[in-house]
Amino acid sequence: MTNRPLSRFLGDTPGRVILKLLVLSFVVGVLLSALDLHPLDVFDGMVHFVRRLWNLGFEALGQLGGYFVLGAVVVVPVWIVIRLMSLGRRD
């Protein structure tokens, strides 16, 4: 019972959470290794992305908006089709 607040925070007992994180870390590590990605490469990529956004300033907001529009061109029609197809199943 002493771990109750900690278990509530973690969503499970600390031992099970640690075991799940170890297994997930191993699986992700194998996948990243298969893709020939290394932790420092991923971190450097994130740092480079943030620096690029900072250097671009307000132009970056326009690029981000372009990404949203580009994604919406695909996502919104697919969502509409899925919603229309699900209307017939509710009856």
GROMACS .gro file of N, CA, C and O in nm:
model
  364
    1MET      N    1   0.080  -0.121   0.000
    1MET     CA    2   0.000   0.000   0.000
    1MET      C    3   0.084   0.127   0.000
    1MET      O    4   0.033   0.234  -0.023
    2THR      N    5   0.215   0.116   0.027
    2THR     CA    6   0.297   0.235   0.030
    2THR      C    7   0.320   0.290  -0.111
    2THR      O    8   0.350   0.406  -0.126
    3ASN      N    9   0.304   0.206  -0.213
    3ASN     CA   10   0.326   0.249  -0.351
    3ASN      C   11   0.197   0.297  -0.417
    3ASN      O   12   0.197   0.322  -0.535
    4ARG      N   13   0.088   0.306  -0.343
    4ARG     CA   14  -0.039   0.340  -0.405
    4ARG      C   15  -0.038   0.472  -0.483
    4ARG      O   16  -0.079   0.474  -0.598
    5PRO      N   17   0.008   0.584  -0.426
    5PRO     CA   18   0.013   0.708  -0.505
    5PRO      C   19   0.108   0.695  -0.624
    5PRO      O   20   0.079   0.745  -0.733
    6LEU      N   21   0.221   0.627  -0.603
    6LEU     CA   22   0.316   0.609  -0.712
    6LEU      C   23   0.255   0.521  -0.821
    6LEU      O   24   0.267   0.549  -0.940
    7SER      N   25   0.186   0.415  -0.781
    7SER     CA   26   0.121   0.327  -0.878
    7SER      C   27   0.013   0.400  -0.954
    7SER      O   28  -0.005   0.380  -1.074
    8ARG      N   29  -0.060   0.486  -0.886
    8ARG     CA   30  -0.164   0.564  -0.952
    8ARG      C   31  -0.102   0.659  -1.053
    8ARG      O   32  -0.152   0.676  -1.165
    9PHE      N   33   0.011   0.720  -1.017
    9PHE     CA   34   0.080   0.811  -1.108
    9PHE      C   35   0.134   0.737  -1.229
    9PHE      O   36   0.121   0.783  -1.342
   10LEU      N   37   0.194   0.621  -1.208
   10LEU     CA   38   0.255   0.544  -1.317
   10LEU      C   39   0.153   0.467  -1.400
   10LEU      O   40   0.181   0.431  -1.513
   11GLY      N   41   0.038   0.439  -1.343
   11GLY     CA   42  -0.063   0.363  -1.416
   11GLY      C   43  -0.056   0.214  -1.391
   11GLY      O   44  -0.138   0.138  -1.439
   12ASP      N   45   0.042   0.169  -1.315
   12ASP     CA   46   0.061   0.028  -1.281
   12ASP      C   47   0.165   0.024  -1.170
   12ASP      O   48   0.216   0.127  -1.128
   13THR      N   49   0.199  -0.095  -1.126
   13THR     CA   50   0.302  -0.106  -1.024
   13THR      C   51   0.436  -0.065  -1.083
   13THR      O   52   0.460  -0.083  -1.203
   14PRO      N   53   0.525  -0.011  -1.001
   14PRO     CA   54   0.655   0.034  -1.053
   14PRO      C   55   0.733  -0.077  -1.124
   14PRO      O   56   0.794  -0.054  -1.229
   15GLY      N   57   0.729  -0.198  -1.071
   15GLY     CA   58   0.801  -0.309  -1.134
   15GLY      C   59   0.749  -0.340  -1.273
   15GLY      O   60   0.828  -0.362  -1.366
   16ARG      N   61   0.618  -0.343  -1.288
   16ARG     CA   62   0.559  -0.372  -1.420
   16ARG      C   63   0.586  -0.260  -1.519
   16ARG      O   64   0.609  -0.285  -1.637
   17VAL      N   65   0.583  -0.135  -1.471
   17VAL     CA   66   0.610  -0.021  -1.559
   17VAL      C   67   0.755  -0.027  -1.607
   17VAL      O   68   0.783  -0.008  -1.726
   18ILE      N   69   0.848  -0.058  -1.516
   18ILE     CA   70   0.988  -0.070  -1.555
   18ILE      C   71   1.006  -0.182  -1.656
   18ILE      O   72   1.076  -0.167  -1.756
   19LEU      N   73   0.940  -0.297  -1.633
   19LEU     CA   74   0.950  -0.409  -1.727
   19LEU      C   75   0.895  -0.371  -1.864
   19LEU      O   76   0.956  -0.399  -1.967
   20LYS      N   77   0.780  -0.304  -1.868
   20LYS     CA   78   0.721  -0.261  -1.995
   20LYS      C   79   0.813  -0.163  -2.068
   20LYS      O   80   0.831  -0.172  -2.190
   21LEU      N   81   0.871  -0.069  -1.993
   21LEU     CA   82   0.961   0.028  -2.054
   21LEU      C   83   1.087  -0.039  -2.107
   21LEU      O   84   1.137  -0.001  -2.214
   22LEU      N   85   1.138  -0.139  -2.036
   22LEU     CA   86   1.256  -0.212  -2.084
   22LEU      C   87   1.226  -0.285  -2.214
   22LEU      O   88   1.304  -0.280  -2.309
   23VAL      N   89   1.112  -0.354  -2.220
   23VAL     CA   90   1.075  -0.428  -2.341
   23VAL      C   91   1.053  -0.331  -2.457
   23VAL      O   92   1.103  -0.353  -2.568
   24LEU      N   93   0.979  -0.224  -2.433
   24LEU     CA   94   0.954  -0.126  -2.539
   24LEU      C   95   1.083  -0.060  -2.585
   24LEU      O   96   1.103  -0.040  -2.705
   25SER      N   97   1.173  -0.030  -2.492
   25SER     CA   98   1.302   0.030  -2.529
   25SER      C   99   1.383  -0.066  -2.615
   25SER      O  100   1.447  -0.024  -2.712
   26PHE      N  101   1.379  -0.195  -2.583
   26PHE     CA  102   1.451  -0.293  -2.663
   26PHE      C  103   1.395  -0.301  -2.804
   26PHE      O  104   1.469  -0.300  -2.902
   27VAL      N  105   1.263  -0.306  -2.816
   27VAL     CA  106   1.199  -0.316  -2.947
   27VAL      C  107   1.230  -0.193  -3.031
   27VAL      O  108   1.267  -0.203  -3.148
   28VAL      N  109   1.217  -0.075  -2.972
   28VAL     CA  110   1.246   0.049  -3.045
   28VAL      C  111   1.394   0.054  -3.082
   28VAL      O  112   1.431   0.096  -3.192
   29GLY      N  113   1.481   0.008  -2.992
   29GLY     CA  114   1.623   0.005  -3.021
   29GLY      C  115   1.656  -0.085  -3.139
   29GLY      O  116   1.738  -0.050  -3.225
   30VAL      N  117   1.591  -0.201  -3.147
   30VAL     CA  118   1.612  -0.292  -3.260
   30VAL      C  119   1.564  -0.226  -3.389
   30VAL      O  120   1.632  -0.232  -3.492
   31LEU      N  121   1.447  -0.163  -3.386
   31LEU     CA  122   1.394  -0.097  -3.505
   31LEU      C  123   1.484   0.017  -3.551
   31LEU      O  124   1.513   0.031  -3.670
   32LEU      N  125   1.530   0.099  -3.458
   32LEU     CA  126   1.617   0.210  -3.494
   32LEU      C  127   1.751   0.159  -3.548
   32LEU      O  128   1.807   0.216  -3.641
   33SER      N  129   1.799   0.050  -3.491
   33SER     CA  130   1.924  -0.009  -3.540
   33SER      C  131   1.905  -0.063  -3.681
   33SER      O  132   1.993  -0.048  -3.766
   34ALA      N  133   1.790  -0.123  -3.707
   34ALA     CA  134   1.763  -0.175  -3.841
   34ALA      C  135   1.753  -0.062  -3.943
   34ALA      O  136   1.788  -0.079  -4.059
   35LEU      N  137   1.708   0.054  -3.899
   35LEU     CA  138   1.699   0.171  -3.986
   35LEU      C  139   1.830   0.251  -3.988
   35LEU      O  140   1.837   0.355  -4.051
   36ASP      N  141   1.930   0.201  -3.918
   36ASP     CA  142   2.061   0.263  -3.908
   36ASP      C  143   2.052   0.404  -3.851
   36ASP      O  144   2.118   0.497  -3.898
   37LEU      N  145   1.968   0.419  -3.750
   37LEU     CA  146   1.957   0.545  -3.678
   37LEU      C  147   2.020   0.528  -3.541
   37LEU      O  148   2.003   0.425  -3.476
   38HIS      N  149   2.092   0.628  -3.497
   38HIS     CA  150   2.157   0.623  -3.368
   38HIS      C  151   2.101   0.735  -3.281
   38HIS      O  152   2.058   0.838  -3.332
   39PRO      N  153   2.102   0.717  -3.149
   39PRO     CA  154   2.041   0.817  -3.060
   39PRO      C  155   2.093   0.958  -3.083
   39PRO      O  156   2.016   1.053  -3.084
   40LEU      N  157   2.223   0.973  -3.101
   40LEU     CA  158   2.277   1.107  -3.123
   40LEU      C  159   2.231   1.165  -3.256
   40LEU      O  160   2.211   1.287  -3.266
   41ASP      N  161   2.211   1.080  -3.357
   41ASP     CA  162   2.159   1.128  -3.485
   41ASP      C  163   2.018   1.183  -3.469
   41ASP      O  164   1.984   1.287  -3.525
   42VAL      N  165   1.936   1.111  -3.393
   42VAL     CA  166   1.798   1.156  -3.370
   42VAL      C  167   1.799   1.287  -3.292
   42VAL      O  168   1.729   1.382  -3.327
   43PHE      N  169   1.881   1.293  -3.188
   43PHE     CA  170   1.890   1.416  -3.107
   43PHE      C  171   1.942   1.532  -3.191
   43PHE      O  172   1.888   1.643  -3.186
   44ASP      N  173   2.048   1.508  -3.269
   44ASP     CA  174   2.102   1.613  -3.356
   44ASP      C  175   1.998   1.659  -3.458
   44ASP      O  176   1.991   1.777  -3.490
   45GLY      N  177   1.918   1.567  -3.508
   45GLY     CA  178   1.812   1.602  -3.602
   45GLY      C  179   1.709   1.693  -3.538
   45GLY      O  180   1.663   1.790  -3.600
   46MET      N  181   1.672   1.663  -3.413
   46MET     CA  182   1.576   1.747  -3.343
   46MET      C  183   1.634   1.886  -3.317
   46MET      O  184   1.567   1.987  -3.334
   47VAL      N  185   1.761   1.891  -3.276
   47VAL     CA  186   1.826   2.019  -3.251
   47VAL      C  187   1.835   2.100  -3.381
   47VAL      O  188   1.807   2.220  -3.383
   48HIS      N  189   1.871   2.034  -3.489
   48HIS     CA  190   1.880   2.101  -3.619
   48HIS      C  191   1.744   2.156  -3.660
   48HIS      O  192   1.733   2.268  -3.711
   49PHE      N  193   1.638   2.078  -3.637
   49PHE     CA  194   1.503   2.121  -3.672
   49PHE      C  195   1.464   2.246  -3.593
   49PHE      O  196   1.412   2.343  -3.648
   50VAL      N  197   1.491   2.245  -3.462
   50VAL     CA  198   1.456   2.360  -3.378
   50VAL      C  199   1.537   2.482  -3.419
   50VAL      O  200   1.483   2.593  -3.430
   51ARG      N  201   1.667   2.464  -3.446
   51ARG     CA  202   1.749   2.577  -3.491
   51ARG      C  203   1.700   2.633  -3.624
   51ARG      O  204   1.697   2.754  -3.645
   52ARG      N  205   1.662   2.543  -3.713
   52ARG     CA  206   1.612   2.588  -3.844
   52ARG      C  207   1.482   2.667  -3.828
   52ARG      O  208   1.464   2.770  -3.891
   53LEU      N  209   1.393   2.618  -3.742
   53LEU     CA  210   1.270   2.693  -3.715
   53LEU      C  211   1.301   2.830  -3.655
   53LEU      O  212   1.241   2.931  -3.693
   54TRP      N  213   1.395   2.834  -3.563
   54TRP     CA  214   1.432   2.960  -3.499
   54TRP      C  215   1.489   3.057  -3.601
   54TRP      O  216   1.456   3.176  -3.603
   55ASN      N  217   1.578   3.007  -3.688
   55ASN     CA  218   1.642   3.092  -3.787
   55ASN      C  219   1.545   3.140  -3.894
   55ASN      O  220   1.561   3.249  -3.948
   56LEU      N  221   1.447   3.059  -3.924
   56LEU     CA  222   1.351   3.099  -4.027
   56LEU      C  223   1.251   3.202  -3.975
   56LEU      O  224   1.192   3.276  -4.052
   57GLY      N  225   1.231   3.204  -3.846
   57GLY     CA  226   1.140   3.301  -3.785
   57GLY      C  227   0.997   3.280  -3.832
   57GLY      O  228   0.944   3.170  -3.829
   58PHE      N  229   0.935   3.389  -3.877
   58PHE     CA  230   0.795   3.382  -3.916
   58PHE      C  231   0.773   3.303  -4.044
   58PHE      O  232   0.664   3.255  -4.070
   59GLU      N  233   0.878   3.290  -4.123
   59GLU     CA  234   0.866   3.208  -4.244
   59GLU      C  235   0.838   3.063  -4.208
   59GLU      O  236   0.770   2.992  -4.279
   60ALA      N  237   0.888   3.022  -4.092
   60ALA     CA  238   0.865   2.885  -4.046
   60ALA      C  239   0.716   2.861  -4.019
   60ALA      O  240   0.665   2.752  -4.044
   61LEU      N  241   0.648   2.963  -3.969
   61LEU     CA  242   0.504   2.948  -3.946
   61LEU      C  243   0.431   2.922  -4.076
   61LEU      O  244   0.337   2.844  -4.081
   62GLY      N  245   0.474   2.990  -4.182
   62GLY     CA  246   0.415   2.966  -4.313
   62GLY      C  247   0.441   2.825  -4.361
   62GLY      O  248   0.353   2.761  -4.418
   63GLN      N  249   0.563   2.774  -4.337
   63GLN     CA  250   0.594   2.637  -4.376
   63GLN      C  251   0.511   2.538  -4.295
   63GLN      O  252   0.461   2.440  -4.349
   64LEU      N  253   0.496   2.563  -4.165
   64LEU     CA  254   0.414   2.474  -4.082
   64LEU      C  255   0.270   2.477  -4.131
   64LEU      O  256   0.204   2.374  -4.136
   65GLY      N  257   0.220   2.594  -4.166
   65GLY     CA  258   0.085   2.603  -4.222
   65GLY      C  259   0.073   2.525  -4.351
   65GLY      O  260  -0.028   2.459  -4.376
   66GLY      N  261   0.178   2.530  -4.433
   66GLY     CA  262   0.179   2.452  -4.557
   66GLY      C  263   0.173   2.303  -4.529
   66GLY      O  264   0.105   2.229  -4.601
   67TYR      N  265   0.242   2.259  -4.424
   67TYR     CA  266   0.237   2.118  -4.387
   67TYR      C  267   0.096   2.079  -4.345
   67TYR      O  268   0.046   1.970  -4.378
   68PHE      N  269   0.029   2.167  -4.268
   68PHE     CA  270  -0.108   2.138  -4.227
   68PHE      C  271  -0.201   2.127  -4.348
   68PHE      O  272  -0.284   2.037  -4.356
   69VAL      N  273  -0.186   2.220  -4.441
   69VAL     CA  274  -0.271   2.217  -4.561
   69VAL      C  275  -0.242   2.093  -4.644
   69VAL      O  276  -0.334   2.026  -4.690
   70LEU      N  277  -0.116   2.060  -4.661
   70LEU     CA  278  -0.079   1.942  -4.737
   70LEU      C  279  -0.137   1.816  -4.673
   70LEU      O  280  -0.192   1.729  -4.742
   71GLY      N  281  -0.128   1.805  -4.542
   71GLY     CA  282  -0.185   1.690  -4.473
   71GLY      C  283  -0.336   1.689  -4.479
   71GLY      O  284  -0.399   1.584  -4.497
   72ALA      N  285  -0.397   1.807  -4.469
   72ALA     CA  286  -0.543   1.816  -4.472
   72ALA      C  287  -0.599   1.776  -4.608
   72ALA      O  288  -0.710   1.723  -4.616
   73VAL      N  289  -0.523   1.798  -4.714
   73VAL     CA  290  -0.569   1.761  -4.848
   73VAL      C  291  -0.591   1.610  -4.856
   73VAL      O  292  -0.679   1.563  -4.927
   74VAL      N  293  -0.516   1.535  -4.778
   74VAL     CA  294  -0.532   1.389  -4.776
   74VAL      C  295  -0.626   1.345  -4.665
   74VAL      O  296  -0.717   1.264  -4.686
   75VAL      N  297  -0.606   1.400  -4.545
   75VAL     CA  298  -0.678   1.352  -4.427
   75VAL      C  299  -0.827   1.384  -4.432
   75VAL      O  300  -0.911   1.298  -4.403
   76VAL      N  301  -0.863   1.505  -4.467
   76VAL     CA  302  -1.003   1.546  -4.462
   76VAL      C  303  -1.090   1.466  -4.559
   76VAL      O  304  -1.195   1.414  -4.518
   77PRO      N  305  -1.052   1.447  -4.686
   77PRO     CA  306  -1.136   1.365  -4.773
   77PRO      C  307  -1.147   1.220  -4.725
   77PRO      O  308  -1.256   1.160  -4.733
   78VAL      N  309  -1.039   1.164  -4.675
   78VAL     CA  310  -1.046   1.026  -4.623
   78VAL      C  311  -1.141   1.020  -4.505
   78VAL      O  312  -1.223   0.929  -4.493
   79TRP      N  313  -1.133   1.119  -4.416
   79TRP     CA  314  -1.222   1.123  -4.301
   79TRP      C  315  -1.368   1.135  -4.345
   79TRP      O  316  -1.455   1.068  -4.290
   80ILE      N  317  -1.395   1.220  -4.444
   80ILE     CA  318  -1.532   1.237  -4.493
   80ILE      C  319  -1.584   1.106  -4.551
   80ILE      O  320  -1.698   1.066  -4.524
   81VAL      N  321  -1.503   1.038  -4.630
   81VAL     CA  322  -1.545   0.911  -4.688
   81VAL      C  323  -1.573   0.808  -4.579
   81VAL      O  324  -1.674   0.736  -4.582
   82ILE      N  325  -1.487   0.800  -4.479
   82ILE     CA  326  -1.509   0.705  -4.369
   82ILE      C  327  -1.636   0.739  -4.294
   82ILE      O  328  -1.714   0.650  -4.258
   83ARG      N  329  -1.660   0.868  -4.268
   83ARG     CA  330  -1.783   0.907  -4.199
   83ARG      C  331  -1.907   0.875  -4.281
   83ARG      O  332  -2.007   0.828  -4.228
   84LEU      N  333  -1.902   0.899  -4.413
   84LEU     CA  334  -2.017   0.869  -4.498
   84LEU      C  335  -2.043   0.718  -4.503
   84LEU      O  336  -2.158   0.674  -4.503
   85MET      N  337  -1.937   0.641  -4.507
   85MET     CA  338  -1.954   0.495  -4.510
   85MET      C  339  -2.010   0.442  -4.378
   85MET      O  340  -2.084   0.346  -4.375
   86SER      N  341  -1.976   0.508  -4.268
   86SER     CA  342  -2.026   0.462  -4.138
   86SER      C  343  -2.171   0.503  -4.113
   86SER      O  344  -2.236   0.448  -4.025
   87LEU      N  345  -2.224   0.600  -4.188
   87LEU     CA  346  -2.363   0.641  -4.169
   87LEU      C  347  -2.459   0.527  -4.202
   87LEU      O  348  -2.559   0.510  -4.134
   88GLY      N  349  -2.431   0.450  -4.303
   88GLY     CA  350  -2.519   0.341  -4.342
   88GLY      C  351  -2.520   0.226  -4.243
   88GLY      O  352  -2.615   0.152  -4.235
   89ARG      N  353  -2.416   0.213  -4.164
   89ARG     CA  354  -2.407   0.101  -4.069
   89ARG      C  355  -2.482   0.128  -3.940
   89ARG      O  356  -2.510   0.039  -3.864
   90ARG      N  357  -2.515   0.251  -3.910
   90ARG     CA  358  -2.580   0.286  -3.784
   90ARG      C  359  -2.727   0.242  -3.781
   90ARG      O  360  -2.785   0.230  -3.675
   91ASP      N  361  -2.788   0.226  -3.894
   91ASP     CA  362  -2.931   0.194  -3.897
   91ASP      C  363  -2.955   0.055  -3.858
   91ASP      O  364  -2.940  -0.035  -3.824
   0.00000   0.00000   0.00000
